[in-house]
Coordinates of C-alpha atoms (C1' of nucleotides) in Angstrom, one line a residue:
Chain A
X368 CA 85.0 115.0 31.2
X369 CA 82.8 116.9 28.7
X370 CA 82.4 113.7 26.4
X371 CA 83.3 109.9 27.0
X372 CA 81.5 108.3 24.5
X373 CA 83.9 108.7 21.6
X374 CA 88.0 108.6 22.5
X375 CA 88.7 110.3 19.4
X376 CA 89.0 109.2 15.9
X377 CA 89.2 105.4 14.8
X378 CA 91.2 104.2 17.8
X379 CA 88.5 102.0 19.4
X380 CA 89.7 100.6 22.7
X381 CA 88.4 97.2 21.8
X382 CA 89.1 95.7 25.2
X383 CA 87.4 97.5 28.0
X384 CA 84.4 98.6 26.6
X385 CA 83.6 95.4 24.5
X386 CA 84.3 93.1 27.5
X387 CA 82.1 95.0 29.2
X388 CA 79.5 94.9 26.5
X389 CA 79.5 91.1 25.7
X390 CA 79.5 90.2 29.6
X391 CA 76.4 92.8 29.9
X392 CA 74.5 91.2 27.2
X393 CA 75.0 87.5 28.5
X394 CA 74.2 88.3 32.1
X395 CA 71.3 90.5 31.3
X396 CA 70.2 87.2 29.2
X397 CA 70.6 85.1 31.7
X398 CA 69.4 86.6 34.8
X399 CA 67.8 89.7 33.6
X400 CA 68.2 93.3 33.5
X401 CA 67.3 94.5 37.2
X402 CA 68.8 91.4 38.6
X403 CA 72.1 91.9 37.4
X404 CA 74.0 93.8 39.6
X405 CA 76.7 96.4 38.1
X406 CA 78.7 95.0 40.7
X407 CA 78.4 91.2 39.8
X408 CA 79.0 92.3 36.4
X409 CA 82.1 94.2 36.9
X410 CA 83.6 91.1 38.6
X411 CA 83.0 89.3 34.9
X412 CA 85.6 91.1 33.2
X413 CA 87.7 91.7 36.4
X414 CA 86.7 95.1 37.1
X415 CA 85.1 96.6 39.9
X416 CA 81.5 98.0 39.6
X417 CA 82.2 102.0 39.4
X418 CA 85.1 101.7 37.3
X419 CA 82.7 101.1 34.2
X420 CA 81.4 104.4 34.9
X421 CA 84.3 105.2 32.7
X422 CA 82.9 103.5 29.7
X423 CA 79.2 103.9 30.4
X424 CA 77.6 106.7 32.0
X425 CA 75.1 103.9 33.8
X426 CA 73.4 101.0 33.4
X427 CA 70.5 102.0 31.0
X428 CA 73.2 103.0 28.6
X429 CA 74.7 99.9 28.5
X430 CA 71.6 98.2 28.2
X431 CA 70.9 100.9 25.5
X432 CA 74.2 100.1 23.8
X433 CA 73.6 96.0 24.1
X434 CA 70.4 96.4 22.2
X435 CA 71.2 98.8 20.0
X436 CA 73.9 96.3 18.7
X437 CA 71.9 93.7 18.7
X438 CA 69.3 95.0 16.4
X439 CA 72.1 96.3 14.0
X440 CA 72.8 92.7 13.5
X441 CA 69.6 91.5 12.7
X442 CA 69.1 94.9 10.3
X443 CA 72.7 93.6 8.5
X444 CA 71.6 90.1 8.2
X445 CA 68.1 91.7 6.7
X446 CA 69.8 93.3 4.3
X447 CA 72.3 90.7 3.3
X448 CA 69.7 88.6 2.0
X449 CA 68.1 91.5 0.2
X450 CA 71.4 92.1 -2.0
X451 CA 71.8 88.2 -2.6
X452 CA 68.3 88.9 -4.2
X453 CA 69.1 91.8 -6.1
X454 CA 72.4 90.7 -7.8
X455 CA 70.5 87.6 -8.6
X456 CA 68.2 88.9 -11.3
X457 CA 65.2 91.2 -10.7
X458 CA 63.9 89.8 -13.6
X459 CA 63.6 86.3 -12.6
X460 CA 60.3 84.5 -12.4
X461 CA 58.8 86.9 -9.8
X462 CA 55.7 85.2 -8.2
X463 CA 57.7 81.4 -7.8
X464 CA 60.4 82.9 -5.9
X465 CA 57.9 84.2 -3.8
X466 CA 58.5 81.4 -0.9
X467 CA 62.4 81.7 -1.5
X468 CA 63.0 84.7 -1.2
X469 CA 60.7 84.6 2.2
X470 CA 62.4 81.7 3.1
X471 CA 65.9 83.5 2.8
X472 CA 64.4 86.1 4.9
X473 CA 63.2 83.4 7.6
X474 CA 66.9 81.4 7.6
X475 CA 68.9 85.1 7.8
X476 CA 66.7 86.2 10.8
X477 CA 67.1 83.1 12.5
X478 CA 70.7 82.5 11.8
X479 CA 71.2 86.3 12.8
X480 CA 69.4 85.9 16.2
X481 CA 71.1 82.5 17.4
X482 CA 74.5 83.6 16.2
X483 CA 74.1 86.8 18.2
X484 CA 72.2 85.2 20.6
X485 CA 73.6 87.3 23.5
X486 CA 72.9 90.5 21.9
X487 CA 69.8 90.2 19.6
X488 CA 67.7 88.1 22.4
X489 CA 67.2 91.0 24.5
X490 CA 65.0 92.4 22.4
X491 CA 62.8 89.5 23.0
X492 CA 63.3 88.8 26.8
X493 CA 64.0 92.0 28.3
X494 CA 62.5 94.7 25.9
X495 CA 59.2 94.9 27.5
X496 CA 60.4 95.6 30.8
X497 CA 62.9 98.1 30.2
X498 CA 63.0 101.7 30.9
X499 CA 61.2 103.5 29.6
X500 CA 64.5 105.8 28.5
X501 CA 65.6 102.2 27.1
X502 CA 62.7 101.5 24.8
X503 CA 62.8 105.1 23.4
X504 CA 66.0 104.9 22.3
X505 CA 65.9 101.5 20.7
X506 CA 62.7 101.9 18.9
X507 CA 63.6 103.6 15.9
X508 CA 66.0 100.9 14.9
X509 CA 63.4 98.3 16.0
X510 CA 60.3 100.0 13.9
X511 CA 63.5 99.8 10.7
X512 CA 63.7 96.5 11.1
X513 CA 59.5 95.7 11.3
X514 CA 59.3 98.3 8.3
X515 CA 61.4 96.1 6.3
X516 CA 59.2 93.3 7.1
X517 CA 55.8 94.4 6.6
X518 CA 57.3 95.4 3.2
X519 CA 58.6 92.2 2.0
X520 CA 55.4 90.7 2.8
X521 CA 53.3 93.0 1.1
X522 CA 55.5 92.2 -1.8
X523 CA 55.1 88.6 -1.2
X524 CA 51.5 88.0 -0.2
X525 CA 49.8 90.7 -2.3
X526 CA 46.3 89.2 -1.7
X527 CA 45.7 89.5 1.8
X528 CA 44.8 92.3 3.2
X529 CA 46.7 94.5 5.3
X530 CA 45.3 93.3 8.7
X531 CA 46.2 90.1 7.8
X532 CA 49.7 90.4 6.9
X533 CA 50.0 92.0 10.1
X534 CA 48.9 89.4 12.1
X535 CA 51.1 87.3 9.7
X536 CA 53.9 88.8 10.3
X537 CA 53.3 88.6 14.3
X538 CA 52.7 85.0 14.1
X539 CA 55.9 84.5 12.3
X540 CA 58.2 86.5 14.5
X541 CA 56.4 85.2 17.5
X542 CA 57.1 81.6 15.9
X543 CA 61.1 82.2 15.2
X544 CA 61.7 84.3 18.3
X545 CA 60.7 82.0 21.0
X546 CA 63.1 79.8 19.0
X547 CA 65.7 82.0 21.7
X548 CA 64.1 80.0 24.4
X549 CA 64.5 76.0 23.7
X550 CA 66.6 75.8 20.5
X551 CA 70.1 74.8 21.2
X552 CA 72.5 76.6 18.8
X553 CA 73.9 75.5 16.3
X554 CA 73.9 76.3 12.8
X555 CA 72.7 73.0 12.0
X556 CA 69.6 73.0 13.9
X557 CA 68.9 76.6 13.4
X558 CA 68.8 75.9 9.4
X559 CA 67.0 72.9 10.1
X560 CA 64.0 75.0 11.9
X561 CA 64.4 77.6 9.7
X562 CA 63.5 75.1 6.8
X563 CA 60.3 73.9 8.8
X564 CA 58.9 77.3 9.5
X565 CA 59.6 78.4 6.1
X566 CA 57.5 75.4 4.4
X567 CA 54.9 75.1 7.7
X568 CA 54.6 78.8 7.0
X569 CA 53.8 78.9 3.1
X570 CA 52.5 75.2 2.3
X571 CA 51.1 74.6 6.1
X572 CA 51.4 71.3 7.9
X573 CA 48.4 69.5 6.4
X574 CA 49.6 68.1 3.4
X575 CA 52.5 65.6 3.6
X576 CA 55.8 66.0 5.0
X577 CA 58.4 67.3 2.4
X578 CA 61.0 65.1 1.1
X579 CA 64.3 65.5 2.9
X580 CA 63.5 64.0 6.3
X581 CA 65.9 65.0 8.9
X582 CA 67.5 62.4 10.5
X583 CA 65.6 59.5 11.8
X584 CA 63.0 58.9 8.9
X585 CA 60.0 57.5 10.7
X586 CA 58.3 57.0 7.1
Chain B
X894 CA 51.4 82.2 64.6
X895 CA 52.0 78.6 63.9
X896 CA 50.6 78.0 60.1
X897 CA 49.6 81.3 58.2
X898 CA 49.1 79.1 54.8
X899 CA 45.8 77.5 55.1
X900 CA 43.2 79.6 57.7
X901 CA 41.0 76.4 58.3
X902 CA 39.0 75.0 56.1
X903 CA 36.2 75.9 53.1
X904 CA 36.1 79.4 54.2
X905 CA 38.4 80.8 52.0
X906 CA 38.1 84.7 52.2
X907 CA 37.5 86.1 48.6
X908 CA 38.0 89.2 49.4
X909 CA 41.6 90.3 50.9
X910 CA 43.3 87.3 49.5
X911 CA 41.8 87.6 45.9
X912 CA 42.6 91.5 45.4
X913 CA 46.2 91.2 46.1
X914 CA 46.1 88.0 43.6
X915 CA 44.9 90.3 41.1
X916 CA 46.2 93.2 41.4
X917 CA 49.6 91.1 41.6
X918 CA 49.0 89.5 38.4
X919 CA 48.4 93.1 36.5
X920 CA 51.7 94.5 38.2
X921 CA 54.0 91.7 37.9
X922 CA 52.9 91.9 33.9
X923 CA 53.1 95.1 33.2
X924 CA 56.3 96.4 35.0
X925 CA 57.9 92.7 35.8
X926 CA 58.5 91.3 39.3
X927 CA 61.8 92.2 40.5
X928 CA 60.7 95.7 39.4
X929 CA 57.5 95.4 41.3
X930 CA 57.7 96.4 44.7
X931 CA 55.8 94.6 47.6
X932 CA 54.8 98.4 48.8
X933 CA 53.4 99.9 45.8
X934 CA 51.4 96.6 45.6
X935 CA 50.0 96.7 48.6
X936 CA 48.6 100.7 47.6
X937 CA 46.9 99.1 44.9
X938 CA 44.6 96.9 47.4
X939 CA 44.8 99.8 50.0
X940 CA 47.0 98.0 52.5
X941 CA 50.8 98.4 53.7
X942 CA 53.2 96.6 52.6
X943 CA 53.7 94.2 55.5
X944 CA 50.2 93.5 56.1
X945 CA 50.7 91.4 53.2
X946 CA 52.5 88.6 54.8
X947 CA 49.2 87.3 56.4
X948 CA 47.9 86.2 52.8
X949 CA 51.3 84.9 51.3
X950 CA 54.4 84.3 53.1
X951 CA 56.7 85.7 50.6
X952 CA 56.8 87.6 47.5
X953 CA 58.1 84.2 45.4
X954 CA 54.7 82.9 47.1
X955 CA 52.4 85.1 45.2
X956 CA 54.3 84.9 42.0
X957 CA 53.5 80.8 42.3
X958 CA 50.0 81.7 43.0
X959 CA 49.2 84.0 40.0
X960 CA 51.3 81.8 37.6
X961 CA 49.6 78.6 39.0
X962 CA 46.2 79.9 38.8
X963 CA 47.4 81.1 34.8
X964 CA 48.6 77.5 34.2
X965 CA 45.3 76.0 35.9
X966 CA 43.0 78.0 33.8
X967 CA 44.7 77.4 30.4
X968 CA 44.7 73.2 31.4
X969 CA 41.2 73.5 32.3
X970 CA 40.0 75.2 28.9
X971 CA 42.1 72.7 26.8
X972 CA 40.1 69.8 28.6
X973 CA 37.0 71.7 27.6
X974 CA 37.5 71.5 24.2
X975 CA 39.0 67.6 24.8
X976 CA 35.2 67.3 27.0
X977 CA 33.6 69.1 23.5
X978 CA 34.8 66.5 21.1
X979 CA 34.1 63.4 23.4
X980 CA 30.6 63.9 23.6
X981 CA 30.3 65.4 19.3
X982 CA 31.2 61.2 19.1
X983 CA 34.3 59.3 18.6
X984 CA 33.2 57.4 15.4
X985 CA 33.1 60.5 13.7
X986 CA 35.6 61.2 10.1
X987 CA 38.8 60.9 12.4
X988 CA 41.2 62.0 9.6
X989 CA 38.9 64.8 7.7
X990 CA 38.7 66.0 11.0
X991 CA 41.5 66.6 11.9
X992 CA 42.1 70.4 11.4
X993 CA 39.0 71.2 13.3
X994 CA 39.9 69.7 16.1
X995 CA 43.4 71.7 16.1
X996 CA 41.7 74.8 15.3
X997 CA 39.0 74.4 17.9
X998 CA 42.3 73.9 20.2
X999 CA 44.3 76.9 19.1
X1000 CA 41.4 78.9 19.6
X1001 CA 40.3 77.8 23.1
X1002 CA 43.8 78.5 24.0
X1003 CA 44.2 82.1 22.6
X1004 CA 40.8 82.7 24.3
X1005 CA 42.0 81.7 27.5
X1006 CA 45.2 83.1 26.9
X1007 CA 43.1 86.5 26.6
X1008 CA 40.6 86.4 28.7
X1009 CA 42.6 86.0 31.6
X1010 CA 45.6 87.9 30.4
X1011 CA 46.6 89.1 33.8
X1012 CA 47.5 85.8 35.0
X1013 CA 47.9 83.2 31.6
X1014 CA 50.4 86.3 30.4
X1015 CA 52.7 85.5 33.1
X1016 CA 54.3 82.3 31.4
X1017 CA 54.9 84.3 28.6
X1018 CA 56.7 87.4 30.1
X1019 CA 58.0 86.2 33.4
X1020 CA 58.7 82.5 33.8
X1021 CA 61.9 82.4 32.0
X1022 CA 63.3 85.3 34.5
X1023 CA 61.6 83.9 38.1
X1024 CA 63.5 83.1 40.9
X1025 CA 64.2 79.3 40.7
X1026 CA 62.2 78.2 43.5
X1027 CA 59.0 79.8 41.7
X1028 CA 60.2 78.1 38.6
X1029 CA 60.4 74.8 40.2
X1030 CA 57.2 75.1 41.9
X1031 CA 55.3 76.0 38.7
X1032 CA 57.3 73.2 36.4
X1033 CA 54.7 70.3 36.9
X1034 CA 51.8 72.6 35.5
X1035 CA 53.6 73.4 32.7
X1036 CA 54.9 70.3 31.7
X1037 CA 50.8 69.0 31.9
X1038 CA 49.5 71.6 29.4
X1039 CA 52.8 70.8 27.0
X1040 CA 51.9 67.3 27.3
X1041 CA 48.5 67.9 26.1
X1042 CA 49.6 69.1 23.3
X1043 CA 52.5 67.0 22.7
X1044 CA 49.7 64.2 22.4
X1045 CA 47.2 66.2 20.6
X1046 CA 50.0 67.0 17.4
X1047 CA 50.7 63.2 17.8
X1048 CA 47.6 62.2 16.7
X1049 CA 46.9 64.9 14.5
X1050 CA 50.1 64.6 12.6
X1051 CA 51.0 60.9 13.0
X1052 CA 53.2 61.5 9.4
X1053 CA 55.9 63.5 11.2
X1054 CA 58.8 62.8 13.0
X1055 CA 59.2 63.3 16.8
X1056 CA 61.5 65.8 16.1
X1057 CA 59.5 67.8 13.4
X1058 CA 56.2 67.9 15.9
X1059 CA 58.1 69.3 18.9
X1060 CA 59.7 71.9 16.4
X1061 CA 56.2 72.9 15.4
X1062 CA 54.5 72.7 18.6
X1063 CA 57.6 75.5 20.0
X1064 CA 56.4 77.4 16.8
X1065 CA 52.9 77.0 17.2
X1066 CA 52.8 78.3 20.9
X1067 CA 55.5 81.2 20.2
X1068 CA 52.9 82.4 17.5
X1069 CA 50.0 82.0 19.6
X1070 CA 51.8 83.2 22.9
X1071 CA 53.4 86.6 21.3
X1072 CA 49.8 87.9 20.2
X1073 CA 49.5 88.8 24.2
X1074 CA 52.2 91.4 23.1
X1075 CA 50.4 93.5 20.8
X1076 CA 46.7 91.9 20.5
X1077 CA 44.3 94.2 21.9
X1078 CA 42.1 92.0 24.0
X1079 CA 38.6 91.9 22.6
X1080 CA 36.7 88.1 21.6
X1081 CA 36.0 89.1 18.1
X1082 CA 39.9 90.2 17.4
X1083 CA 41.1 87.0 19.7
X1084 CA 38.6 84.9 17.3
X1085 CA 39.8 86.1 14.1
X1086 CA 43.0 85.5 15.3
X1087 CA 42.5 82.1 15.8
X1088 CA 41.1 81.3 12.7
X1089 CA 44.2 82.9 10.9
X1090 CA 46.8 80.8 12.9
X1091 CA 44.6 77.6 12.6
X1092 CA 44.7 78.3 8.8
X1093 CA 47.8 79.3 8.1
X1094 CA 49.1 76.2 10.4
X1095 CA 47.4 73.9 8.7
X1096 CA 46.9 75.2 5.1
X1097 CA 49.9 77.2 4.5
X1098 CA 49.6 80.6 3.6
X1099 CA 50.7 80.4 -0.1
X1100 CA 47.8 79.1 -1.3
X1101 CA 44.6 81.7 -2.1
X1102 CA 43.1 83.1 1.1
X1103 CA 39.8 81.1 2.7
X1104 CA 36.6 82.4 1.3
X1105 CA 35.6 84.2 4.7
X1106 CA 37.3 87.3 4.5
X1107 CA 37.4 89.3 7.5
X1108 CA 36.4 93.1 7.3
X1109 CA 37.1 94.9 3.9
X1110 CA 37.5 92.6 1.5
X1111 CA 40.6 93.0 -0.4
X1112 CA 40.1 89.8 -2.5
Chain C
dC713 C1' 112.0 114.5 32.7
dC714 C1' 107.4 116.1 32.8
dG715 C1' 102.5 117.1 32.0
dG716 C1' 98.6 114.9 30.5
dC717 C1' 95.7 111.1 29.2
dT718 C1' 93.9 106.4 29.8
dA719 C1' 92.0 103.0 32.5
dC720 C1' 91.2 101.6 36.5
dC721 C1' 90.4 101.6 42.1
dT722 C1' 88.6 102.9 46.9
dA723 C1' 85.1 104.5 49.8
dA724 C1' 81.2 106.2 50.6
dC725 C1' 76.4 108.0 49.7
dA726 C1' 71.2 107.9 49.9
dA727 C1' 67.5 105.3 48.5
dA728 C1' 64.8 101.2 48.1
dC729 C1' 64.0 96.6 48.9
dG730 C1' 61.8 92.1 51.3
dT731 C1' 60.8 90.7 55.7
dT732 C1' 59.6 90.5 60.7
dA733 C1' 57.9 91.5 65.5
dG734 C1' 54.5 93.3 68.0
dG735 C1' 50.2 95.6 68.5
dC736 C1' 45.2 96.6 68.0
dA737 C1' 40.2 97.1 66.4
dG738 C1' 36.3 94.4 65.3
dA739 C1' 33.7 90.4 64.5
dT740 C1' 32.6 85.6 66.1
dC741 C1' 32.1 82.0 69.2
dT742 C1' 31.3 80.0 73.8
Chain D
dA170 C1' 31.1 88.9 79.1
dG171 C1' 35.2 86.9 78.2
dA172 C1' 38.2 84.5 74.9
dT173 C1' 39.7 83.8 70.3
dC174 C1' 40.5 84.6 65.7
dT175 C1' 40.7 87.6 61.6
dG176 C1' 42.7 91.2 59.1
dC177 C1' 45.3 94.9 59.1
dC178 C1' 48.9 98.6 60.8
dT179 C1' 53.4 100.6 62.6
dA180 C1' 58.2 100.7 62.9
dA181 C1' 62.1 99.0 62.3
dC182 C1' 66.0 95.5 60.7
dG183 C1' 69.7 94.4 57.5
dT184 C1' 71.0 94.1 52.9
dT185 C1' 71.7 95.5 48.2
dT186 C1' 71.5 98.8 44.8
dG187 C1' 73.1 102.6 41.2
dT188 C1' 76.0 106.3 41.4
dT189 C1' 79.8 109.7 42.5
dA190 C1' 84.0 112.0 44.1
dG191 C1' 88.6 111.7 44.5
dG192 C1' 92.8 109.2 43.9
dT193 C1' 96.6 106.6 41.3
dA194 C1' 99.7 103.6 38.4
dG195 C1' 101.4 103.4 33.7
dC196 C1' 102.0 105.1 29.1
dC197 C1' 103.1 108.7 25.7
dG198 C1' 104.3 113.0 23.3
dG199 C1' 107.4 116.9 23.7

DNA sequence: CCGGCTACCTAACAAACGTTAGGCAGATCT
DNA sequence: AGATCTGCCTAACGTTTGTTAGGTAGCCGG
């Protein structure tokens, strides 16, 4: 009674509350946060709605605990890419690995969102409209993840101003996020459009196409 | 009692009619429609709730007129532009001007986009989570503005694949669409904006920044 | 065998929602 | 002056919602 959020030690029940969680995230996906009933949801995982009262202490928690994973995911993946680097050679030629080491960053975040999709799309879809409770609590893990991107593009693009790698760095998550909205997953496509943005992003669209055309050459 | 939908005929009243449209548009955007109630919208416009029902017929109702009246402005300042470039003469450097013609678009639609925020927002923020029959209803406007756009990339890029321009259209507009997030609404911000997507779309953003640099010069 | 813990269920609560029927003051038209 | 229409109000309806209190079957350590 006094605490439900942690059983004990290391025995996570990894049924009931995970069900719970995965069916949460899809449905709140789907339909939205408000729209989704608790009572629909129980039904998902066979329960009934105030039986996950035992698991959650309400419905902003859960949606609390959906994002919360979700942005872990994307942090991981961030970070992934960041110990490739380092293992790799700091001192390798520094300003031409520039546009790989960004587009690492762009395929990790990509591959980490679609993979995840359930989990990590909320905070494209439904962040905005959440409580207010919800926001506060996810915010410090979301301002990590934007803090690890403003850095890598100061490191990257040196020469722009700060202002301008702001609106940068915008443009870019506004380009691969809405990717949530039309791209069907698949790791194929996703590394596909991940390659695009990448080279639309650093070499722009004006110049010709580069060489490995992707499956119907029209050339 | 017969027909509520159309009063007559030219004398559309501005007044009632067009302060719940607004004042819709503002609510459904900032606190999303489910979560917007029907009575605290009618305080807003200093009716009662059911008062309401002699302007729209339903809730789903107003959300198709503030999205359609979103879509209808966004079509109309695309054709503007299109209008623009007729009349600048069609025998003009059709290659070399290329790029201007894509930046004069990008920033006619981020103007719009701004200017009327209340309503143009909606696509962004709400469409995906709309009932169905609002969805449906709103479709064919949508798919006219993508189609503009679809046919405005084909001309401009006539070296990429089908596949490749669709990709970077989605890009393009995620990009544009996510400034109404965190852009603070204001024609020199919106402009400068513009002129950073249209580069950076265009001429990549690993080459040297353009020689107009925008407020302190970092250089 | 027994006390307690886990994981669920049942039943009910108050509140909020979209929507409707009927009424009513004031302007406009005939 | 009477009729009609416009624009709003009041009051209520049925439904759905998140949440809670209390109960219960099964397992597990002692």
């Amino acid at each position: 009674m006094a605490a439900v959020s942690a059983p004990s030690g290391p025995p996570e029940t990894l049924s009931g509350r995970e069900r719970i969680l995965s069916a949460a995230a899809q449905r709140f996906l789907d339909a939205g946060y408000v729209e989704t009933s608790l009572r629909d949801l129980a039904a998902d995982v066979g329960m009934k709605a105030g039986s996950m009262y035992y698991h959650f202490e309400s419905k902003d928690a859960l949606l609390i605990a959906v994002l919360e994973r979700g942005m872990s995911l994307m942090v991981d993946a961030f970070e992934e890419v960041v110990d490739g680097f380092a293992v790799a050679g700091v001192d390798n030629a520094i300003e031409s690995a520039a546009d790989q080491r960004l587009a690492a960053h762009i395929t990790a975040h990509l591959r980490a969102l679609h993979d995840n999709r359930a989990f990590t799309a909320g905070h494209v879809t439904l962040f905005r409209t959440a409580p207010q409770v919800v926001r506060e609590a996810v915010l410090p893990l979301r301002d990590g993840y934007e803090a690890r991107w403003t850095a890598l593009l100061a490191e990257v693009l040196p020469d722009r101003s700060i202002d301008e790698r702001t609106m940068l760095r915008l443009g870019l998550f506004g380009a691969m996020n809405a990717s949530i909205e039309w791209l069907d997953t698949g790791r194929g496509t996703v590394d596909r459009f991940a390659r695009l943005v990448a080279d639309q992003f650093w070499r722009g669209v004006g110049s010709e196409p580069s060489e490995e055309s992707s499956g119907k050459g029209k050339r």
